[in-house]
């Protein structure tokens, strides 16, 4: 189970967040972009509430309890 503030990098991290509806914060560089619950993931993209984010362009951070 990833902890608050932990970076999500592995497929199993993303799957855990989808399965348990753990919120994720998204950054592009140092800029906060979005926060919410993931709805889908594959090797290249993450979907957060209808918006796709490229996994190689954005940073994904675990935010349990948000």
Coordinates of C-alpha atoms in Angstrom, one line a residue:
X1 CA 0.0 0.0 0.0
X2 CA 1.6 3.3 -1.0
X3 CA 1.8 6.0 1.7
X4 CA 0.7 9.7 1.5
X5 CA 3.1 11.6 -0.7
X6 CA 4.6 8.5 -2.3
X7 CA 5.1 8.6 -6.1
X8 CA 3.2 6.1 -8.2
X9 CA 5.5 4.5 -10.7
X10 CA 4.5 0.9 -11.1
X11 CA 1.3 -0.5 -12.6
X12 CA 0.4 -2.2 -9.3
X13 CA 0.5 1.2 -7.6
X14 CA -2.1 2.6 -10.0
X15 CA -4.2 -0.6 -9.8
X16 CA -4.3 -0.4 -6.0
X17 CA -5.5 3.3 -6.2
X18 CA -8.2 2.3 -8.7
X19 CA -9.3 -0.7 -6.7
X20 CA -9.6 1.1 -3.3
X21 CA -10.5 4.6 -4.7
X22 CA -7.5 6.2 -3.1
X23 CA -7.1 9.8 -4.4
X24 CA -4.1 10.7 -6.5
X25 CA -2.6 14.2 -7.1
X26 CA -1.1 15.0 -10.5
X27 CA 1.8 17.4 -11.2
X28 CA 3.6 18.6 -14.3
X29 CA 7.0 19.5 -13.0
X30 CA 6.3 21.5 -9.8
X31 CA 2.9 22.6 -11.0
X32 CA -0.2 21.0 -9.4
X33 CA -2.6 20.0 -12.2
X34 CA -5.4 17.9 -10.7
X35 CA -6.5 15.7 -7.8
X36 CA -9.1 13.0 -7.6
X37 CA -9.8 9.3 -8.0
X38 CA -8.4 7.3 -10.9
X39 CA -10.9 5.7 -13.3
X40 CA -8.5 3.7 -15.6
X41 CA -4.9 3.1 -16.3
X42 CA -2.7 1.4 -18.9
X43 CA 1.0 1.4 -19.7
X44 CA 0.9 4.9 -21.3
X45 CA -2.0 6.8 -19.8
X46 CA -3.9 7.4 -16.6
X47 CA -7.5 8.5 -16.6
X48 CA -8.7 10.7 -13.8
X49 CA -12.4 11.5 -13.9
X50 CA -12.6 11.5 -17.7
X51 CA -9.2 13.2 -18.4
X52 CA -6.3 11.3 -19.8
X53 CA -2.7 12.1 -18.5
X54 CA 0.4 10.7 -20.2
X55 CA 2.4 8.7 -17.6
X56 CA 5.7 9.9 -19.0
X57 CA 4.7 13.7 -18.9
X58 CA 3.1 13.9 -15.4
X59 CA 4.0 12.8 -11.9
X60 CA 1.4 11.0 -9.8
X61 CA 1.4 11.2 -6.0
X62 CA -0.7 9.1 -3.6
X63 CA -3.1 11.3 -1.4
X64 CA -5.0 8.9 0.9
X65 CA -7.4 10.6 3.1
X66 CA -7.9 13.6 0.8

